[in-house]
Amino acid sequence: MTRSISIFGATGSIGESTFDLIQRAGGPGAYRTVAVTGAANIARLAEMARALRAEVAVTADPARLGALREALAGSGIEAAAGPEAIAEAADRPADWTMSAIVGAAGLVPGLRALRHGRTLALANKESLVTAGPLLLATAKAHGATILPVDSEHSAVFQALTGEETAAVERVIITASGGPFRDWPLERLAKATVAEAKAHPNWSMGSRISIDSASMFNKALELIETREYFGFAPDMIEAVVHPQSIVHALVGFRDGAIMAHLGPADMRHAIGFALNWPDRKSLPVARLDLAQIANLSFQAPDIERFPALRLAREVMRTRGLAGAAFNAAKEIALDQFMAGRLGFLDMAGLVEATLARLSSETGLGNAATGLEDVLNIDHLARIRATELAEAIR
Ligand code: NDP
Ligand code: MG
């Protein structure tokens, strides 16, 4: 039977790579597409929906419903809009769902898709950071599988295949160090949005690119590793590896380390999740080790990249700390992108928001159901916005 798929966040960087792999596999002839979703990019969303012959296309923005309807005229494809319509699109069963919306908005559609007991390919790291226990419990309750798509986590998953988790001593995820790897503190304080967006190795959406420059992306990934694989925080490390060839390493109690190497092309991790448990040929470059010649590693600088220190705190606190951390980080990023906050102020704002919320609500001891997560997400955005006024 033809496998059915849905792509949430189809018009983004991960969405485009997913679309590319589906098209190469034979498009609508090979997969039956249930839903594709986007937000602002209506023309591309409609184009993808038509190319894949999707049942429904949904934009997150209700103001764009008219434009979407127009772009889909005569195609027989349903159009819908708004966050609830995106969640309803996830209620339509699909065998394989790509979760690639950016930010906390990806959580609810992912949770709804898990209820079908099928496969969720998870690029939206924010889901695990904000609501890891809830996501895993939902998957377990419905017999669904979550496959990591973040390259480091796909790498850890691959290195762990066939291994006993009890034999794992440590997990190391790599960080390219971003465009500011060697910048001194004084220069970092003045970094611009354009400079922060220019990632040296990976081509990604602009929000995650800036998060890479500040290492907030790596901070989210440390928390993601803790939540997805369940290893204790002190077993999880990040190491700077400028070449972005080794994505993660797993160390075992006999001293061996299994490393995962691959090109900096997200189609590897996406394709791995699409074809799992099989491995099929993928259109990614093959590594030429002699040409690469050198793989180097260095310890990350916590002083210049305080997001990594904050991640440790969140990993230890758990509870609602991840949701608060992510929401505060999203506000800090919005403010930096709008030119209202300096590059280093982002970490300062997140730290201040966490401190405020932890004295207000005791983040680590709170209940972590969906309502609790959404409430703390909301409150953290309010507090972060208030505190940003004070920092400016
Ligand atoms: P992009 O910014 O490129 O794309 C985001 C997608 O989400 C787009 O389809 C966008 O629509 C849609 N979108 C934006 N806002 C909303 C909203 N409020 N509600 C619903 N949909 C929305 O992001 P990426 O593809 O780079 O990243 C997607 C996720 O994958 C993130 O969680 C990121 O951390 C993660 N990830 C990305 C990697 C990468 O290489 N890019 C690597 C590893 C993880 P539109 O464009 O139409 O406005
Ligand atoms: Mg990653």
Coordinates of C-alpha atoms and ligand atoms in Angstrom, one line a residue:
M1 CA 0.0 0.0 0.0
T2 CA 1.2 3.5 -0.7
R3 CA 2.7 5.2 2.3
S4 CA 0.9 8.4 3.4
I5 CA 2.8 11.4 4.6
S6 CA 2.2 14.9 6.0
I7 CA 4.7 17.8 6.1
F8 CA 4.3 20.4 8.8
G9 CA 6.4 23.5 8.1
A10 CA 6.7 22.4 4.4
T11 CA 7.8 25.8 3.2
G12 CA 10.8 26.0 5.5
S13 CA 14.4 24.8 5.1
I14 CA 13.7 21.3 6.5
G15 CA 10.3 21.2 4.7
E16 CA 12.0 22.0 1.4
S17 CA 14.6 19.2 1.9
T18 CA 11.8 16.8 2.8
F19 CA 9.8 17.8 -0.3
D20 CA 12.9 17.3 -2.4
L21 CA 13.4 13.7 -1.1
I22 CA 9.7 12.9 -1.7
Q23 CA 9.9 14.3 -5.2
R24 CA 13.0 12.4 -6.0
A25 CA 11.4 9.2 -4.7
G26 CA 8.6 9.6 -7.2
G27 CA 6.4 12.3 -5.7
P28 CA 2.6 11.5 -5.6
G29 CA 3.3 8.2 -7.4
A30 CA 5.4 7.0 -4.4
Y31 CA 3.7 8.7 -1.5
R32 CA 0.2 9.8 -0.8
T33 CA 0.3 13.3 0.7
V34 CA -2.3 14.1 3.3
A35 CA -1.3 17.6 4.6
V36 CA 1.3 20.3 3.9
T37 CA 1.5 23.4 6.1
G38 CA 3.2 26.8 6.0
A39 CA 2.7 30.3 7.3
A40 CA 3.7 33.3 5.2
N41 CA 4.9 31.7 1.9
I42 CA 1.5 31.0 0.3
A43 CA 2.8 30.7 -3.3
R44 CA 5.3 28.0 -2.4
L45 CA 2.8 26.2 -0.1
A46 CA 0.3 26.0 -3.0
E47 CA 3.0 24.9 -5.4
M48 CA 4.1 22.1 -3.1
A49 CA 0.5 21.0 -2.4
R50 CA -0.2 20.8 -6.2
A51 CA 3.1 19.0 -6.9
L52 CA 2.4 16.4 -4.2
R53 CA -1.4 16.3 -4.8
A54 CA -2.0 16.9 -1.1
E55 CA -5.5 16.5 0.5
V56 CA -5.2 19.8 2.4
A57 CA -2.9 22.8 2.6
V58 CA -2.9 24.9 5.7
T59 CA -1.3 28.3 6.5
A60 CA -0.8 29.3 10.1
D61 CA -1.9 32.8 9.2
P62 CA -5.7 33.3 8.9
A63 CA -5.2 36.6 7.0
R64 CA -3.7 34.6 4.2
L65 CA -6.6 32.1 3.7
G66 CA -8.0 34.0 0.7
A67 CA -4.7 34.1 -1.0
L68 CA -4.2 30.3 -0.4
R69 CA -7.7 29.5 -1.7
E70 CA -6.9 31.6 -4.8
A71 CA -3.6 29.8 -5.4
L72 CA -5.3 26.4 -5.1
A73 CA -8.3 27.3 -7.3
G74 CA -9.3 24.4 -9.5
S75 CA -6.9 21.9 -7.9
G76 CA -9.4 20.2 -5.7
I77 CA -7.1 20.7 -2.7
E78 CA -8.7 21.9 0.5
A79 CA -7.4 25.2 2.0
A80 CA -7.5 26.1 5.7
A81 CA -5.8 28.6 8.0
G82 CA -4.9 29.2 11.7
P83 CA -3.2 27.2 14.4
E84 CA -6.3 25.1 15.1
A85 CA -6.6 24.2 11.4
I86 CA -2.9 23.1 11.5
A87 CA -3.7 20.9 14.6
E88 CA -6.7 19.5 12.7
A89 CA -4.5 18.7 9.7
A90 CA -2.5 16.5 12.2
D91 CA -5.7 14.7 13.2
R92 CA -5.8 13.3 9.6
P93 CA -3.8 10.1 9.9
A94 CA -0.6 9.8 8.0
D95 CA 2.0 7.0 8.2
W96 CA 4.9 9.4 8.4
T97 CA 4.7 13.0 9.6
M98 CA 7.5 15.5 9.3
S99 CA 7.4 18.0 12.2
A100 CA 9.3 21.0 10.9
I101 CA 7.4 24.1 12.1
V102 CA 9.8 26.4 13.8
G103 CA 9.4 27.3 17.4
A104 CA 6.9 26.3 20.1
A105 CA 4.1 26.3 17.5
G106 CA 5.3 22.9 16.5
L107 CA 4.4 21.2 19.7
V108 CA 0.6 20.7 19.4
P109 CA 0.6 19.4 15.8
G110 CA 3.3 16.9 16.8
L111 CA 1.3 15.7 19.8
R112 CA -1.9 15.4 17.7
A113 CA 0.0 13.4 15.0
L114 CA 1.4 11.0 17.6
R115 CA -2.2 9.9 18.5
H116 CA -2.4 7.9 15.3
G117 CA 0.4 5.6 16.6
R118 CA 2.5 6.0 13.5
T119 CA 5.9 7.7 12.9
L120 CA 6.8 11.3 13.7
A121 CA 10.0 12.5 12.2
L122 CA 10.9 15.3 14.7
A123 CA 12.9 18.3 13.4
N124 CA 11.1 20.7 15.8
K125 CA 13.5 20.4 18.7
E126 CA 11.4 22.9 20.6
S127 CA 8.8 20.1 21.2
L128 CA 11.3 18.0 23.2
V129 CA 12.7 21.0 25.0
T130 CA 9.4 22.4 26.1
A131 CA 7.5 19.2 26.7
G132 CA 9.8 16.2 26.4
P133 CA 8.1 13.9 29.0
L134 CA 4.6 14.7 27.6
L135 CA 5.8 14.0 24.0
L136 CA 7.4 10.6 24.9
A137 CA 4.4 9.6 27.1
T138 CA 2.0 10.4 24.2
A139 CA 4.1 8.4 21.8
K140 CA 4.2 5.4 24.2
A141 CA 0.5 5.6 25.0
H142 CA -0.4 5.4 21.3
G143 CA 2.4 3.1 20.2
A144 CA 3.9 5.8 18.0
T145 CA 7.5 6.1 17.0
I146 CA 9.5 9.4 17.3
L147 CA 12.6 9.6 15.1
P148 CA 15.0 12.4 15.6
V149 CA 15.8 14.6 12.6
D150 CA 18.1 17.1 14.2
S151 CA 21.4 16.0 12.7
E152 CA 23.2 15.4 16.0
H153 CA 20.3 13.4 17.4
S154 CA 19.9 11.4 14.3
A155 CA 23.7 10.7 14.6
V156 CA 23.4 9.6 18.3
F157 CA 20.4 7.4 17.3
Q158 CA 22.4 5.8 14.6
A159 CA 25.5 5.3 16.8
L160 CA 23.3 3.6 19.4
T161 CA 21.6 1.2 17.0
G162 CA 22.2 -2.3 18.2
E163 CA 23.9 -1.1 21.5
E164 CA 22.7 -1.5 25.0
T165 CA 21.9 1.9 26.5
A166 CA 23.2 0.7 29.9
A167 CA 26.7 0.4 28.3
V168 CA 26.7 4.1 27.4
E169 CA 29.0 6.3 29.4
R170 CA 28.6 9.6 27.6
V171 CA 27.1 11.3 24.6
I172 CA 28.9 14.1 22.8
I173 CA 27.2 16.3 20.3
T174 CA 29.2 18.6 18.1
A175 CA 28.8 22.3 17.4
S176 CA 30.4 24.1 14.5
G177 CA 30.9 27.1 16.7
G178 CA 29.0 29.2 14.2
P179 CA 30.2 32.4 12.5
F180 CA 31.4 33.9 15.9
R181 CA 33.5 31.0 17.1
D182 CA 36.6 33.0 17.5
W183 CA 35.1 36.4 18.2
P184 CA 36.2 38.1 21.4
L185 CA 33.5 39.2 23.9
E186 CA 33.7 42.9 22.9
R187 CA 33.1 42.2 19.3
L188 CA 30.2 39.7 20.1
A189 CA 28.4 42.5 21.9
K190 CA 28.1 44.5 18.7
A191 CA 27.3 41.6 16.3
T192 CA 24.6 42.3 13.8
V193 CA 21.6 40.2 12.6
A194 CA 23.2 39.8 9.1
E195 CA 26.5 38.6 10.6
A196 CA 24.6 36.2 12.9
K197 CA 22.6 34.7 10.1
A198 CA 25.7 33.7 8.0
H199 CA 26.3 30.2 9.1
P200 CA 29.7 28.8 7.9
N201 CA 28.6 25.2 7.1
W202 CA 24.9 24.7 7.1
S203 CA 22.1 26.4 5.1
M204 CA 19.2 26.7 7.5
G205 CA 16.2 28.9 8.4
S206 CA 17.2 32.4 9.7
R207 CA 16.0 31.8 13.3
I208 CA 18.0 28.6 13.8
S209 CA 21.0 30.2 12.1
I210 CA 21.1 33.0 14.6
D211 CA 20.5 30.4 17.4
S212 CA 23.6 28.7 16.1
A213 CA 25.7 31.8 16.3
S214 CA 24.7 32.4 19.9
M215 CA 24.9 28.6 20.7
F216 CA 21.3 28.7 21.9
N217 CA 20.8 26.1 19.2
K218 CA 23.4 23.8 20.9
A219 CA 21.8 24.6 24.3
L220 CA 18.4 23.4 22.9
E221 CA 20.1 20.3 21.5
L222 CA 21.7 19.4 24.9
I223 CA 18.3 19.6 26.5
E224 CA 16.9 17.7 23.5
T225 CA 19.5 14.9 24.0
R226 CA 18.6 14.6 27.6
E227 CA 14.9 14.4 26.9
Y228 CA 14.9 12.1 23.9
F229 CA 17.5 9.6 25.0
G230 CA 17.0 9.9 28.8
F231 CA 20.7 10.1 29.7
A232 CA 21.7 12.0 32.9
P233 CA 22.8 15.6 32.3
D234 CA 26.4 14.9 33.3
M235 CA 26.7 12.2 30.6
I236 CA 25.9 14.8 27.9
E237 CA 28.6 17.1 26.4
A238 CA 28.9 19.5 23.5
V239 CA 32.3 20.0 21.8
V240 CA 33.2 22.5 19.1
H241 CA 34.1 20.9 15.8
P242 CA 34.4 23.6 13.1
Q243 CA 34.3 21.2 10.1
S244 CA 30.8 19.9 10.9
I245 CA 31.7 16.4 9.6
V246 CA 31.3 14.5 12.9
H247 CA 27.8 15.1 14.1
A248 CA 27.8 13.2 17.4
L249 CA 29.8 10.6 19.3
V250 CA 28.7 7.9 21.8
G251 CA 31.2 6.7 24.4
F252 CA 30.8 3.2 25.9
R253 CA 32.0 1.8 29.2
D254 CA 34.7 -0.2 27.5
G255 CA 36.3 3.1 26.4
A256 CA 35.2 2.8 22.7
I257 CA 33.6 5.7 21.0
M258 CA 31.3 5.4 18.0
A259 CA 31.3 8.5 15.9
H260 CA 28.8 9.5 13.2
L261 CA 30.3 11.3 10.2
G262 CA 28.3 12.8 7.3
P263 CA 28.1 15.8 5.0
A264 CA 26.4 19.0 6.3
D265 CA 23.2 18.2 4.4
M266 CA 20.0 17.8 6.3
R267 CA 18.7 15.4 3.6
H268 CA 20.8 12.7 5.3
A269 CA 19.0 12.9 8.6
I270 CA 15.6 13.5 7.0
G271 CA 16.1 10.6 4.6
F272 CA 17.3 8.3 7.4
A273 CA 14.0 9.0 9.2
L274 CA 12.0 8.6 6.0
N275 CA 13.5 5.2 5.2
W276 CA 14.1 3.8 8.7
P277 CA 14.5 1.0 9.5
D278 CA 16.0 0.6 6.1
R279 CA 18.8 2.5 4.6
K280 CA 18.2 3.7 1.1
S281 CA 20.4 5.6 -1.3
L282 CA 20.3 9.4 -0.7
P283 CA 21.3 12.3 -2.9
V284 CA 23.9 13.7 -0.5
A285 CA 27.6 14.3 -1.2
R286 CA 30.0 11.5 -0.2
L287 CA 32.8 12.5 2.2
D288 CA 36.3 12.6 0.8
L289 CA 38.3 12.1 4.0
A290 CA 41.7 12.7 2.4
Q291 CA 40.5 16.0 1.1
I292 CA 39.0 17.0 4.4
A293 CA 42.3 16.0 5.9
N294 CA 41.7 17.5 9.4
L295 CA 39.0 17.1 12.0
S296 CA 39.5 19.3 15.0
F297 CA 37.8 19.6 18.3
Q298 CA 37.9 22.2 21.1
A299 CA 36.0 22.9 24.3
P300 CA 33.2 25.4 24.1
D301 CA 33.7 28.8 25.8
I302 CA 31.0 29.1 28.4
E303 CA 31.9 32.8 29.0
R304 CA 31.3 33.9 25.4
F305 CA 28.4 31.5 24.9
P306 CA 26.5 31.5 28.2
A307 CA 23.5 29.7 26.6
L308 CA 25.4 26.4 27.2
R309 CA 25.6 27.2 31.0
L310 CA 21.9 28.0 31.0
A311 CA 21.2 24.7 29.3
R312 CA 22.9 22.8 32.1
E313 CA 20.6 24.5 34.6
V314 CA 17.5 23.6 32.6
M315 CA 18.7 20.0 32.2
R316 CA 19.0 19.7 36.0
T317 CA 15.8 21.6 36.8
R318 CA 13.5 19.9 34.2
G319 CA 9.8 20.3 34.9
L320 CA 8.7 23.5 33.1
A321 CA 12.2 24.9 32.9
G322 CA 12.6 23.9 29.3
A323 CA 9.4 25.5 28.2
A324 CA 10.3 28.7 30.0
F325 CA 13.8 28.7 28.6
N326 CA 12.6 28.2 25.0
A327 CA 9.9 30.9 25.2
A328 CA 12.3 33.4 26.7
K329 CA 14.8 32.5 24.0
E330 CA 12.2 33.1 21.3
I331 CA 11.4 36.5 22.7
A332 CA 15.1 37.4 23.0
L333 CA 15.6 36.3 19.4
D334 CA 12.6 38.4 18.2
Q335 CA 14.0 41.4 20.0
F336 CA 17.5 40.9 18.6
M337 CA 16.1 40.4 15.1
A338 CA 14.1 43.6 15.5
G339 CA 17.3 45.5 16.5
R340 CA 16.0 46.1 20.0
L341 CA 18.5 43.9 21.9
G342 CA 22.2 43.3 21.6
F343 CA 23.6 39.9 20.7
L344 CA 24.9 39.1 24.2
D345 CA 21.7 40.6 25.8
M346 CA 19.8 37.6 24.5
A347 CA 21.4 35.3 27.1
G348 CA 21.1 37.9 29.8
L349 CA 17.4 38.2 29.1
V350 CA 16.8 34.4 29.1
E351 CA 18.7 34.1 32.4
A352 CA 16.7 36.9 34.0
T353 CA 13.4 35.4 32.8
L354 CA 14.3 31.9 34.2
A355 CA 15.3 33.5 37.6
R356 CA 12.1 35.5 37.7
L357 CA 9.8 32.5 36.8
S358 CA 11.6 30.1 39.1
S359 CA 10.9 32.4 42.1
E360 CA 7.3 33.0 40.9
T361 CA 6.4 29.4 40.1
G362 CA 9.1 27.0 41.2
L363 CA 9.8 25.7 37.6
G364 CA 11.2 22.3 38.6
N365 CA 8.4 21.1 40.8
A366 CA 5.5 22.1 38.6
A367 CA 3.1 19.7 36.7
T368 CA 4.0 19.3 33.1
G369 CA 0.7 18.6 31.2
L370 CA 0.0 20.4 28.0
E371 CA -1.9 23.2 29.7
D372 CA 0.9 23.7 32.2
V373 CA 3.5 23.9 29.3
L374 CA 1.3 26.3 27.3
N375 CA 0.7 28.5 30.4
I376 CA 4.4 28.8 31.3
D377 CA 5.2 29.4 27.7
H378 CA 2.7 32.3 27.7
L379 CA 3.9 33.7 31.1
A380 CA 7.6 33.4 30.1
R381 CA 6.9 35.5 26.9
I382 CA 5.2 38.2 29.0
R383 CA 8.0 38.3 31.6
A384 CA 10.7 38.2 29.0
T385 CA 9.1 41.1 27.1
E386 CA 8.8 43.1 30.4
L387 CA 12.4 42.4 31.3
A388 CA 13.7 43.3 27.9
E389 CA 12.4 46.8 28.5
A390 CA 14.6 47.0 31.5
I391 CA 17.7 45.7 29.7
R392 CA 17.4 48.2 26.8
Ligands
NDP1 P1 12.3 27.7 8.7 O1 12.2 29.0 9.4 O2 13.1 27.6 7.4 O3 10.8 27.2 8.4 C1 9.8 27.1 9.4 C2 8.5 26.6 8.8 O4 7.5 26.8 9.8 C3 8.0 27.3 7.6 O5 7.2 26.4 6.9 C4 7.2 28.4 8.1 O6 6.2 28.9 7.2 C5 6.5 27.7 9.3 N1 6.0 28.6 10.3 C6 6.6 29.7 10.8 N2 6.0 30.2 11.9 C7 4.9 29.3 12.1 C8 3.8 29.3 13.0 N3 3.7 30.2 14.0 N4 3.0 28.3 13.0 C9 3.1 27.3 12.0 N5 4.1 27.3 11.1 C10 5.0 28.3 11.1 O7 12.8 26.7 9.8 P2 13.8 25.4 9.6 O8 13.3 24.6 8.5 O9 15.2 25.9 9.6 O10 13.5 24.7 11.0 C11 12.4 24.0 11.3 C12 12.6 23.3 12.6 O11 13.6 22.3 12.4 C13 13.0 24.1 13.8 O12 12.5 23.6 15.0 C14 14.5 24.0 13.8 O13 15.1 24.2 15.1 C15 14.6 22.5 13.4 N6 15.9 22.1 12.7 C16 16.3 22.8 11.6 C17 17.5 22.5 10.9 C18 17.9 23.1 9.7 O14 18.9 22.7 9.1 N7 17.2 24.0 9.1 C19 18.4 21.5 11.5 C20 17.9 20.8 12.7 C21 16.7 21.2 13.3 P3 6.6 30.1 6.1 O15 8.0 29.9 5.7 O16 5.6 29.8 5.0 O17 6.4 31.4 6.8
MG2 MG 21.3 20.2 15.0

